[in-house]
PDB file of C-alpha atoms in Angstrom:
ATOM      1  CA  UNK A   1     -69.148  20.036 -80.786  1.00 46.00           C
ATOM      2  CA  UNK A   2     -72.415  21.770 -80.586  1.00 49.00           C
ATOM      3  CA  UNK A   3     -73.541  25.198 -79.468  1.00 53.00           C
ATOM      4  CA  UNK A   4     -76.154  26.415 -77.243  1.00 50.00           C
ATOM      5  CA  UNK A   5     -79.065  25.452 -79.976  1.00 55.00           C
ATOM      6  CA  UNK A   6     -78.253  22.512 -80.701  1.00 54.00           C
ATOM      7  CA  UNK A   7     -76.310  23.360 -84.190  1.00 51.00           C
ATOM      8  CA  UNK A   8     -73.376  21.935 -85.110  1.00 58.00           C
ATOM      9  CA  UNK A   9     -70.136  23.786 -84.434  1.00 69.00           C
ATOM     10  CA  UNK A  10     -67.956  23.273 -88.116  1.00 84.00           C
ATOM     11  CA  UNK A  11     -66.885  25.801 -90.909  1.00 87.00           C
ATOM     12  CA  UNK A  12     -65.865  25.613 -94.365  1.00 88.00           C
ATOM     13  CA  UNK A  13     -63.394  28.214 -95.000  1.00 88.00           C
ATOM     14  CA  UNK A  14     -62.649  29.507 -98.712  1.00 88.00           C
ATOM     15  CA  UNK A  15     -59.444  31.403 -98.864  1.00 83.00           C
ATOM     16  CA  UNK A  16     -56.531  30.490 -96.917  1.00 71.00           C
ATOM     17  CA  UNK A  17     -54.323  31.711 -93.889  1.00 69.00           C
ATOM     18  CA  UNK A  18     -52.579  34.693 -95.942  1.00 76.00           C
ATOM     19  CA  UNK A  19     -56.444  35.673 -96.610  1.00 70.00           C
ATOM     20  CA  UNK A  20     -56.216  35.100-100.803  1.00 84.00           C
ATOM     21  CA  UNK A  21     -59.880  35.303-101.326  1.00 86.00           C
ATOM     22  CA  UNK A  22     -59.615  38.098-104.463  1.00 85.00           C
ATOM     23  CA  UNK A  23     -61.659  41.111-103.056  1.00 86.00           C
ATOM     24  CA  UNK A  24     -64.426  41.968-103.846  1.00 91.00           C
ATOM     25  CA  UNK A  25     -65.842  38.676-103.925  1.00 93.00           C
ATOM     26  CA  UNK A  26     -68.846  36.774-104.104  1.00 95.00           C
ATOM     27  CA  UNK A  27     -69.145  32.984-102.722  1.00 96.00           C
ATOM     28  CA  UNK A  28     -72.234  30.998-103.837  1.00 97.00           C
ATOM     29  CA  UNK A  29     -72.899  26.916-102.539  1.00 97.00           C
ATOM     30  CA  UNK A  30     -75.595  25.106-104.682  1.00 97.00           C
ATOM     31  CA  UNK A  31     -76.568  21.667-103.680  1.00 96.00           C
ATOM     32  CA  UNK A  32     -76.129  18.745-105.845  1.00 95.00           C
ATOM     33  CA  UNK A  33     -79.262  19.731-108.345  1.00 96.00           C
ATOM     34  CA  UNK A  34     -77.867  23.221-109.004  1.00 96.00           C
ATOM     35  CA  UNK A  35     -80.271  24.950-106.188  1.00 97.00           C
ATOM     36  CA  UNK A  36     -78.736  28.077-105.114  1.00 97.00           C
ATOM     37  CA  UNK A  37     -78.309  27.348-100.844  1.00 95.00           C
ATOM     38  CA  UNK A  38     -75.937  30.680-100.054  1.00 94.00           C
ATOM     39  CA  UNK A  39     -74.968  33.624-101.753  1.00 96.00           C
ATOM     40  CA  UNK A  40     -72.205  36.167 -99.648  1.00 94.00           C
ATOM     41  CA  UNK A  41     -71.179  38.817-101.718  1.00 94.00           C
ATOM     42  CA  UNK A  42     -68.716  41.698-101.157  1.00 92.00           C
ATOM     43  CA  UNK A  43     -66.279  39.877 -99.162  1.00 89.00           C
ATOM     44  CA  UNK A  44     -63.197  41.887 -98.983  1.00 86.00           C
ATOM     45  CA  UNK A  45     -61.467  40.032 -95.647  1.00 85.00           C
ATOM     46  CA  UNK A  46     -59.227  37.767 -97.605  1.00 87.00           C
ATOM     47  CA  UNK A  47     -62.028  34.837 -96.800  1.00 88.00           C
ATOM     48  CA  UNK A  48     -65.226  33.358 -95.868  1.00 91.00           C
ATOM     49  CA  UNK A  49     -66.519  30.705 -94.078  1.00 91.00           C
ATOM     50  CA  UNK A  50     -69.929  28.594 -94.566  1.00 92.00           C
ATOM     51  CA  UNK A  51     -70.896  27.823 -91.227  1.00 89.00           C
ATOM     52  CA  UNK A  52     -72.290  24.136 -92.598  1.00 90.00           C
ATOM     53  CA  UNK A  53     -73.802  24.210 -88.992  1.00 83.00           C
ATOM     54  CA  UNK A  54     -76.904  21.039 -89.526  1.00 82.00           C
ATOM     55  CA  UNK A  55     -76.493  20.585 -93.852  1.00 89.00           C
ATOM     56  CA  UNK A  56     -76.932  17.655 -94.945  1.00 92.00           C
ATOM     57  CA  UNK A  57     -73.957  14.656 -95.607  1.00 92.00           C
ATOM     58  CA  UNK A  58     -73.747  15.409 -99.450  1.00 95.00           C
ATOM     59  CA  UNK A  59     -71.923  16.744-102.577  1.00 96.00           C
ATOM     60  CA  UNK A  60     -72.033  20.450-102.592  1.00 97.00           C
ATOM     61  CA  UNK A  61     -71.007  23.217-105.427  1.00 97.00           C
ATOM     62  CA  UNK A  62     -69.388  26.223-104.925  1.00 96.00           C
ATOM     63  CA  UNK A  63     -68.476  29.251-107.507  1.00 96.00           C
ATOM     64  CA  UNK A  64     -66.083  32.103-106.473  1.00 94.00           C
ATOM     65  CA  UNK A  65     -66.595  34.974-108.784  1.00 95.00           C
ATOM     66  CA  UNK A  66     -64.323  38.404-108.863  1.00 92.00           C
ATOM     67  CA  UNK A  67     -63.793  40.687-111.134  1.00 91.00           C
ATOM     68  CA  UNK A  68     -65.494  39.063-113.565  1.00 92.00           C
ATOM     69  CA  UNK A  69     -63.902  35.711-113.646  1.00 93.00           C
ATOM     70  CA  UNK A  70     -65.064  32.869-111.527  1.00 95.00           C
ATOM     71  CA  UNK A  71     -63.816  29.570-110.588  1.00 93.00           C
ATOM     72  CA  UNK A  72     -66.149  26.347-109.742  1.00 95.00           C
ATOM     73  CA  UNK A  73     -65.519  23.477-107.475  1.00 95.00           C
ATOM     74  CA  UNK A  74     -67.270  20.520-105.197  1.00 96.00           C
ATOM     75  CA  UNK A  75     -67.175  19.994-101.685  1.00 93.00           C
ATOM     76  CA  UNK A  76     -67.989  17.050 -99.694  1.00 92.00           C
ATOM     77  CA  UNK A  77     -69.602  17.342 -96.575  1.00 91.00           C
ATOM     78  CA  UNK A  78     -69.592  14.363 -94.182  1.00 86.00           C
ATOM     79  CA  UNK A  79     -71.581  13.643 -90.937  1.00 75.00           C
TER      80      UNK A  79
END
């Protein structure tokens, strides 16, 4: 679906239902060639979602970081 401007209405959501997103944390999503997109730091709700909204079909990075550890992944978005 869309919403009133035209964006599309889909989310990404890291954490899961019982909200085990480590807090404080910091999300960021780099695109294929290692170019920073979003950074959301300070989360302390349990999760976070990327509103992907009009990005691009493509291979996307993420890195979680919390107290000083941080965990690295790929997500695929399709269109």
């Amino acid at each position: 679906t869309t919403d009133t401007n035209g964006l599309i209405n889909a989310n990404i959501t890291f954490g899961d239902s019982n909200n085990n997103l480590p807090s404080p944390s910091a999300v960021s999503i780099f695109n294929i060639a290692g170019e920073l997109l979003i950074r959301e730091e300070n989360i302390t709700a349990g999760k976070w979602k990327w509103q992907v909204g009009n990005t691009a079909s493509g291979v996307y990075l993420y890195r979680i970081e919390s107290q000083g550890e941080a965990i690295f992944g790929k997500i695929g978005v399709i269109r």
